[in-house]
PDB file of C-alpha atoms in Angstrom:
ATOM      1  CA  ALA M   1     157.321 108.692 118.786  1.00 30.00           C
ATOM      2  CA  GLY M   2     156.800 106.175 121.168  1.00 35.00           C
ATOM      3  CA  GLY M   3     155.236 105.428 125.099  1.00 38.00           C
ATOM      4  CA  GLY M   4     151.862 103.833 124.589  1.00 41.00           C
ATOM      5  CA  GLU M   5     149.346 106.459 126.691  1.00 45.00           C
ATOM      6  CA  ARG M   6     147.490 108.319 124.673  1.00 41.00           C
ATOM      7  CA  ALA M   7     146.673 111.929 125.144  1.00 42.00           C
ATOM      8  CA  PRO M   8     143.311 113.221 125.153  1.00 40.00           C
ATOM      9  CA  GLY M   9     141.024 113.454 122.008  1.00 43.00           C
ATOM     10  CA  GLY M  10     143.217 110.824 119.970  1.00 43.00           C
ATOM     11  CA  ALA M  11     146.575 113.154 120.110  1.00 41.00           C
ATOM     12  CA  PRO M  12     149.349 111.152 119.603  1.00 43.00           C
ATOM     13  CA  PRO M  13     150.823 109.556 122.236  1.00 46.00           C
ATOM     14  CA  LEU M  14     151.441 111.954 125.782  1.00 48.00           C
ATOM     15  CA  TRP M  15     155.088 110.711 126.495  1.00 47.00           C
ATOM     16  CA  ASP M  16     157.479 111.081 123.860  1.00 50.00           C
ATOM     17  CA  SER M  17     160.457 108.817 123.663  1.00 45.00           C
ATOM     18  CA  ALA M  18     161.988 109.636 120.770  1.00 46.00           C
ATOM     19  CA  GLU M  19     165.902 111.113 121.452  1.00 44.00           C
ATOM     20  CA  GLU M  20     165.767 114.612 123.270  1.00 45.00           C
ATOM     21  CA  SER M  21     166.539 117.594 120.729  1.00 45.00           C
ATOM     22  CA  GLN M  22     168.750 119.083 123.746  1.00 46.00           C
ATOM     23  CA  HIS M  23     171.630 116.243 124.256  1.00 46.00           C
ATOM     24  CA  TYR M  24     170.300 113.157 121.349  1.00 54.00           C
ATOM     25  CA  LEU M  25     169.683 110.854 124.637  1.00 64.00           C
ATOM     26  CA  PRO M  26     166.619 108.604 124.851  1.00 70.00           C
ATOM     27  CA  THR M  27     164.202 110.091 126.982  1.00 74.00           C
ATOM     28  CA  LYS M  28     160.319 109.523 127.989  1.00 83.00           C
ATOM     29  CA  GLU M  29     159.333 113.062 127.966  1.00 86.00           C
ATOM     30  CA  VAL M  30     156.687 115.883 127.987  1.00 88.00           C
ATOM     31  CA  ARG M  31     157.568 119.067 126.085  1.00 89.00           C
ATOM     32  CA  VAL M  32     155.074 121.937 128.145  1.00 92.00           C
ATOM     33  CA  ALA M  33     154.420 124.069 125.112  1.00 90.00           C
ATOM     34  CA  GLU M  34     152.485 121.242 123.288  1.00 88.00           C
ATOM     35  CA  LEU M  35     150.191 121.117 126.527  1.00 89.00           C
ATOM     36  CA  PRO M  36     148.028 124.706 127.251  1.00 91.00           C
ATOM     37  CA  ALA M  37     146.818 123.366 131.220  1.00 91.00           C
ATOM     38  CA  LEU M  38     151.695 122.628 131.467  1.00 91.00           C
ATOM     39  CA  VAL M  39     152.201 126.142 130.346  1.00 92.00           C
ATOM     40  CA  ALA M  40     149.573 127.764 133.008  1.00 93.00           C
ATOM     41  CA  ALA M  41     150.387 125.665 135.251  1.00 92.00           C
ATOM     42  CA  THR M  42     153.742 126.183 135.391  1.00 92.00           C
ATOM     43  CA  ARG M  43     154.560 129.691 134.551  1.00 92.00           C
ATOM     44  CA  PRO M  44     154.376 131.122 137.759  1.00 90.00           C
ATOM     45  CA  GLY M  45     157.525 129.005 139.150  1.00 89.00           C
ATOM     46  CA  VAL M  46     159.510 128.938 135.966  1.00 91.00           C
ATOM     47  CA  ASP M  47     159.224 133.194 136.662  1.00 91.00           C
ATOM     48  CA  ARG M  48     159.780 132.842 140.114  1.00 89.00           C
ATOM     49  CA  THR M  49     162.921 130.186 138.790  1.00 89.00           C
ATOM     50  CA  LEU M  50     164.810 132.317 135.544  1.00 90.00           C
ATOM     51  CA  GLY M  51     164.666 135.571 138.935  1.00 89.00           C
ATOM     52  CA  LEU M  52     166.327 133.382 141.112  1.00 88.00           C
ATOM     53  CA  LEU M  53     168.662 132.526 138.539  1.00 88.00           C
ATOM     54  CA  ARG M  54     169.838 135.760 137.717  1.00 86.00           C
ATOM     55  CA  ARG M  55     169.981 136.599 141.387  1.00 84.00           C
ATOM     56  CA  LEU M  56     172.031 133.522 142.438  1.00 82.00           C
ATOM     57  CA  TYR M  57     174.880 133.656 139.329  1.00 80.00           C
ATOM     58  CA  PRO M  58     176.589 136.291 138.703  1.00 76.00           C
ATOM     59  CA  LEU M  59     175.330 136.697 134.545  1.00 80.00           C
ATOM     60  CA  GLU M  60     176.242 140.441 134.900  1.00 75.00           C
ATOM     61  CA  GLY M  61     173.235 141.807 133.485  1.00 80.00           C
ATOM     62  CA  ALA M  62     172.537 139.316 130.798  1.00 84.00           C
ATOM     63  CA  ARG M  63     169.142 138.722 128.867  1.00 86.00           C
ATOM     64  CA  LEU M  64     167.407 134.977 129.926  1.00 90.00           C
ATOM     65  CA  ARG M  65     165.738 133.269 127.974  1.00 91.00           C
ATOM     66  CA  LEU M  66     163.708 130.034 128.934  1.00 93.00           C
ATOM     67  CA  ALA M  67     165.334 127.767 125.762  1.00 92.00           C
ATOM     68  CA  ASP M  68     163.355 124.361 126.799  1.00 92.00           C
ATOM     69  CA  LEU M  69     160.928 122.798 129.691  1.00 94.00           C
ATOM     70  CA  TYR M  70     159.557 119.555 129.317  1.00 92.00           C
ATOM     71  CA  VAL M  71     158.405 116.876 132.064  1.00 93.00           C
ATOM     72  CA  ALA M  72     160.878 113.893 132.408  1.00 91.00           C
ATOM     73  CA  ARG M  73     159.476 109.742 133.622  1.00 91.00           C
ATOM     74  CA  TYR M  74     161.706 107.732 135.107  1.00 91.00           C
ATOM     75  CA  ASP M  75     159.998 104.172 135.484  1.00 91.00           C
ATOM     76  CA  ALA M  76     161.507 101.340 137.402  1.00 90.00           C
ATOM     77  CA  ASP M  77     159.452  99.033 135.299  1.00 85.00           C
ATOM     78  CA  GLY M  78     160.834  99.036 131.882  1.00 75.00           C
ATOM     79  CA  GLY M  79     161.122 101.721 129.193  1.00 78.00           C
ATOM     80  CA  VAL M  80     163.242 104.644 130.472  1.00 87.00           C
ATOM     81  CA  SER M  81     164.779 104.314 133.848  1.00 89.00           C
ATOM     82  CA  GLY M  82     167.662 107.027 133.726  1.00 88.00           C
ATOM     83  CA  LEU M  83     170.339 109.280 131.881  1.00 86.00           C
ATOM     84  CA  GLN M  84     173.023 108.888 131.020  1.00 87.00           C
ATOM     85  CA  LEU M  85     176.675 111.401 131.743  1.00 87.00           C
ATOM     86  CA  HIS M  86     175.437 114.670 129.967  1.00 86.00           C
ATOM     87  CA  VAL M  87     176.398 117.885 129.827  1.00 84.00           C
ATOM     88  CA  ASP M  88     172.902 120.683 128.743  1.00 86.00           C
ATOM     89  CA  ALA M  89     172.851 122.530 126.092  1.00 82.00           C
ATOM     90  CA  TYR M  90     173.026 126.301 126.807  1.00 85.00           C
ATOM     91  CA  THR M  91     174.354 127.885 130.136  1.00 85.00           C
ATOM     92  CA  LEU M  92     171.565 127.088 133.074  1.00 89.00           C
ATOM     93  CA  SER M  93     169.628 124.169 134.156  1.00 91.00           C
ATOM     94  CA  PHE M  94     167.042 123.784 136.771  1.00 93.00           C
ATOM     95  CA  SER M  95     165.418 120.496 137.660  1.00 93.00           C
ATOM     96  CA  VAL M  96     162.154 120.455 139.752  1.00 92.00           C
ATOM     97  CA  ALA M  97     161.055 117.778 142.053  1.00 92.00           C
ATOM     98  CA  LEU M  98     157.072 116.398 140.821  1.00 93.00           C
ATOM     99  CA  ASN M  99     156.825 113.635 143.110  1.00 94.00           C
ATOM    100  CA  ALA M 100     157.557 112.218 146.560  1.00 94.00           C
ATOM    101  CA  ALA M 101     161.214 110.762 146.633  1.00 92.00           C
ATOM    102  CA  ASP M 102     159.232 107.763 148.698  1.00 93.00           C
ATOM    103  CA  GLU M 103     156.774 106.842 145.805  1.00 95.00           C
ATOM    104  CA  TYR M 104     160.687 105.479 143.574  1.00 94.00           C
ATOM    105  CA  GLY M 105     162.997 104.069 144.851  1.00 93.00           C
ATOM    106  CA  GLY M 106     167.263 105.058 143.694  1.00 92.00           C
ATOM    107  CA  GLY M 107     166.432 108.022 141.277  1.00 93.00           C
ATOM    108  CA  GLY M 108     167.545 111.239 141.628  1.00 92.00           C
ATOM    109  CA  LEU M 109     170.839 113.821 140.142  1.00 91.00           C
ATOM    110  CA  GLU M 110     173.970 113.008 140.186  1.00 90.00           C
ATOM    111  CA  PHE M 111     176.912 115.574 139.464  1.00 85.00           C
ATOM    112  CA  ASP M 112     180.144 113.933 138.672  1.00 82.00           C
ATOM    113  CA  ALA M 113     182.405 116.654 139.792  1.00 77.00           C
ATOM    114  CA  LEU M 114     180.755 117.326 143.062  1.00 77.00           C
ATOM    115  CA  GLY M 115     180.461 113.208 143.645  1.00 78.00           C
ATOM    116  CA  GLN M 116     176.511 113.297 144.737  1.00 80.00           C
ATOM    117  CA  VAL M 117     173.500 111.969 144.383  1.00 88.00           C
ATOM    118  CA  ARG M 118     170.636 114.790 145.596  1.00 88.00           C
ATOM    119  CA  ARG M 119     167.078 113.387 145.680  1.00 89.00           C
ATOM    120  CA  GLU M 120     165.256 116.460 146.358  1.00 87.00           C
ATOM    121  CA  PRO M 121     161.927 116.907 148.730  1.00 89.00           C
ATOM    122  CA  GLN M 122     159.035 117.047 145.714  1.00 91.00           C
ATOM    123  CA  GLY M 123     158.404 120.503 145.321  1.00 90.00           C
ATOM    124  CA  ASN M 124     162.230 120.971 145.254  1.00 89.00           C
ATOM    125  CA  ALA M 125     164.470 122.798 142.628  1.00 89.00           C
ATOM    126  CA  LEU M 126     168.304 122.261 141.534  1.00 89.00           C
ATOM    127  CA  LEU M 127     169.757 125.346 139.969  1.00 89.00           C
ATOM    128  CA  PHE M 128     173.309 124.046 138.164  1.00 87.00           C
ATOM    129  CA  PRO M 129     175.256 125.650 135.758  1.00 85.00           C
ATOM    130  CA  SER M 130     174.464 123.326 132.805  1.00 85.00           C
ATOM    131  CA  LYS M 131     178.128 122.377 131.526  1.00 80.00           C
ATOM    132  CA  LEU M 132     178.159 120.601 135.236  1.00 83.00           C
ATOM    133  CA  LEU M 133     178.463 116.907 133.751  1.00 84.00           C
ATOM    134  CA  HIS M 134     175.300 115.188 135.140  1.00 88.00           C
ATOM    135  CA  ARG M 135     173.115 111.902 135.223  1.00 91.00           C
ATOM    136  CA  GLY M 136     169.616 110.911 135.980  1.00 92.00           C
ATOM    137  CA  VAL M 137     170.298 107.991 138.497  1.00 92.00           C
ATOM    138  CA  PRO M 138     168.185 105.321 137.334  1.00 92.00           C
ATOM    139  CA  VAL M 139     164.538 104.253 139.451  1.00 93.00           C
ATOM    140  CA  ALA M 140     165.007 100.727 140.618  1.00 91.00           C
ATOM    141  CA  ARG M 141     162.671  98.211 142.809  1.00 84.00           C
ATOM    142  CA  HIS M 142     159.667 100.648 142.150  1.00 92.00           C
ATOM    143  CA  GLY M 143     157.938 103.579 141.371  1.00 94.00           C
ATOM    144  CA  THR M 144     158.696 106.387 138.929  1.00 93.00           C
ATOM    145  CA  ARG M 145     160.022 109.444 139.053  1.00 93.00           C
ATOM    146  CA  PHE M 146     158.908 112.954 137.326  1.00 93.00           C
ATOM    147  CA  ALA M 147     161.003 116.104 137.047  1.00 94.00           C
ATOM    148  CA  LEU M 148     160.302 119.459 135.668  1.00 94.00           C
ATOM    149  CA  ILE M 149     163.615 120.119 133.448  1.00 94.00           C
ATOM    150  CA  GLY M 150     164.076 123.775 132.459  1.00 94.00           C
ATOM    151  CA  LEU M 151     167.102 124.914 129.730  1.00 93.00           C
ATOM    152  CA  VAL M 152     167.829 128.738 129.862  1.00 92.00           C
ATOM    153  CA  SER M 153     170.060 130.407 127.493  1.00 89.00           C
ATOM    154  CA  VAL M 154     172.109 133.063 128.557  1.00 86.00           C
ATOM    155  CA  GLY M 155     172.803 136.140 126.376  1.00 80.00           C
ATOM    156  CA  GLU M 156     172.211 133.801 123.822  1.00 76.00           C
ATOM    157  CA  ASP M 157     174.760 131.725 125.263  1.00 73.00           C
ATOM    158  CA  GLU M 158     178.058 131.538 122.645  1.00 63.00           C
ATOM    159  CA  LEU M 159     177.780 135.804 122.016  1.00 45.00           C
ATOM    160  CA  TRP M 160     177.262 136.224 126.359  1.00 54.00           C
ATOM    161  CA  ALA M 161     180.422 133.870 126.481  1.00 53.00           C
ATOM    162  CA  ALA M 162     182.570 135.296 123.577  1.00 51.00           C
ATOM    163  CA  GLY M 163     181.411 138.278 124.323  1.00 50.00           C
ATOM    164  CA  ALA M 164     183.521 141.885 123.904  1.00 47.00           C
ATOM    165  CA  GLY M 165     187.449 141.136 124.695  1.00 50.00           C
ATOM    166  CA  ALA M 166     189.186 138.463 126.165  1.00 48.00           C
ATOM    167  CA  PRO M 167     186.198 136.593 129.030  1.00 50.00           C
ATOM    168  CA  PRO M 168     187.400 134.630 131.595  1.00 50.00           C
ATOM    169  CA  ALA M 169     188.328 130.774 131.287  1.00 45.00           C
ATOM    170  CA  SER M 170     186.249 129.637 133.811  1.00 45.00           C
ATOM    171  CA  ARG M 171     183.602 131.556 132.286  1.00 50.00           C
ATOM    172  CA  LEU M 172     183.394 130.043 128.528  1.00 46.00           C
ATOM    173  CA  HIS M 173     183.600 126.685 130.291  1.00 46.00           C
ATOM    174  CA  GLY M 174     180.324 127.536 132.798  1.00 49.00           C
ATOM    175  CA  MET M 175     181.505 126.981 135.700  1.00 46.00           C
ATOM    176  CA  PHE M 176     181.389 130.626 136.844  1.00 45.00           C
ATOM    177  CA  ALA M 177     184.791 132.062 137.905  1.00 38.00           C
ATOM    178  CA  ARG M 178     186.113 128.954 138.558  1.00 41.00           C
ATOM    179  CA  CYS M 179     182.835 127.775 141.380  1.00 48.00           C
ATOM    180  CA  ALA M 180     180.378 125.444 140.226  1.00 56.00           C
ATOM    181  CA  SER M 181     177.663 126.468 142.102  1.00 63.00           C
ATOM    182  CA  LEU M 182     174.956 124.099 142.935  1.00 70.00           C
ATOM    183  CA  GLU M 183     171.792 125.803 144.515  1.00 73.00           C
ATOM    184  CA  GLU M 184     168.618 124.166 146.082  1.00 77.00           C
ATOM    185  CA  VAL M 185     165.225 125.858 146.516  1.00 76.00           C
ATOM    186  CA  GLY M 186     162.174 125.329 148.091  1.00 76.00           C
ATOM    187  CA  ALA M 187     158.766 125.505 146.592  1.00 68.00           C
ATOM    188  CA  GLY M 188     158.057 128.932 147.706  1.00 69.00           C
ATOM    189  CA  GLY M 189     161.355 129.989 146.101  1.00 67.00           C
ATOM    190  CA  GLU M 190     163.300 130.146 149.299  1.00 69.00           C
ATOM    191  CA  ARG M 191     166.753 128.504 149.947  1.00 68.00           C
ATOM    192  CA  ALA M 192     166.105 125.004 151.258  1.00 62.00           C
ATOM    193  CA  ALA M 193     166.698 125.385 154.640  1.00 51.00           C
ATOM    194  CA  GLY M 194     170.023 123.032 155.664  1.00 48.00           C
ATOM    195  CA  ARG M 195     170.341 121.850 152.171  1.00 49.00           C
ATOM    196  CA  ASN M 196     172.146 125.281 150.965  1.00 48.00           C
ATOM    197  CA  ALA M 197     174.099 125.185 147.261  1.00 51.00           C
ATOM    198  CA  THR M 198     177.713 122.629 147.283  1.00 55.00           C
ATOM    199  CA  GLU M 199     180.515 124.922 145.980  1.00 49.00           C
ATOM    200  CA  LEU M 200     183.333 122.603 143.818  1.00 48.00           C
ATOM    201  CA  CYS M 201     186.345 125.172 142.702  1.00 44.00           C
ATOM    202  CA  SER M 202     188.816 123.978 140.962  1.00 43.00           C
ATOM    203  CA  GLY M 203     192.700 125.351 140.239  1.00 38.00           C
ATOM    204  CA  TRP M 204     191.772 126.706 136.593  1.00 37.00           C
ATOM    205  CA  ALA M 205     193.580 130.072 136.709  1.00 35.00           C
ATOM    206  CA  ASP M 206     191.587 132.849 134.772  1.00 34.00           C
ATOM    207  CA  THR M 207     193.176 134.816 131.817  1.00 31.00           C
TER     208      THR M 207
END
């Protein structure tokens, strides 16, 4: 572990620069479960987000489980400035902007298939299928970007995808009925006005 900054009471460094456990890419992060104050602060928003995921995606009553939750940090002046293209473990992901976009240069989330970079207002969240290829755009010129990242297991994932009988090919890919739906919601849980869902539908045929 690295990062240099110490947690209160002489604990290990607050910002862990080790490889992130889900996609094996170098990150600078704090796991929420390791700090009780963060657990308490994030619980209401996480509960609301899980409810939104159930409402916005066709999950067929499958059980949702928050598999991982952490605060990621991206710095312009050294260390980790961004994250290369990757997919997340599990089935659904969310990213909450913890600070204002004018506090740093560059940054944001880029989705390869959608051909766009999203720089969300503070408090807004992006909800998306975990297998949608994406990256953390490097923070450049100045500042630090903070984001709360959640990875959500659906129906214990592989078992849910396999199911009974032959599932749709699109669902096995995690794209939900041939469409990759990217949802943005505000801090109060409402769909962001004027910045509604982006949807990309492919020509895949369900089998």
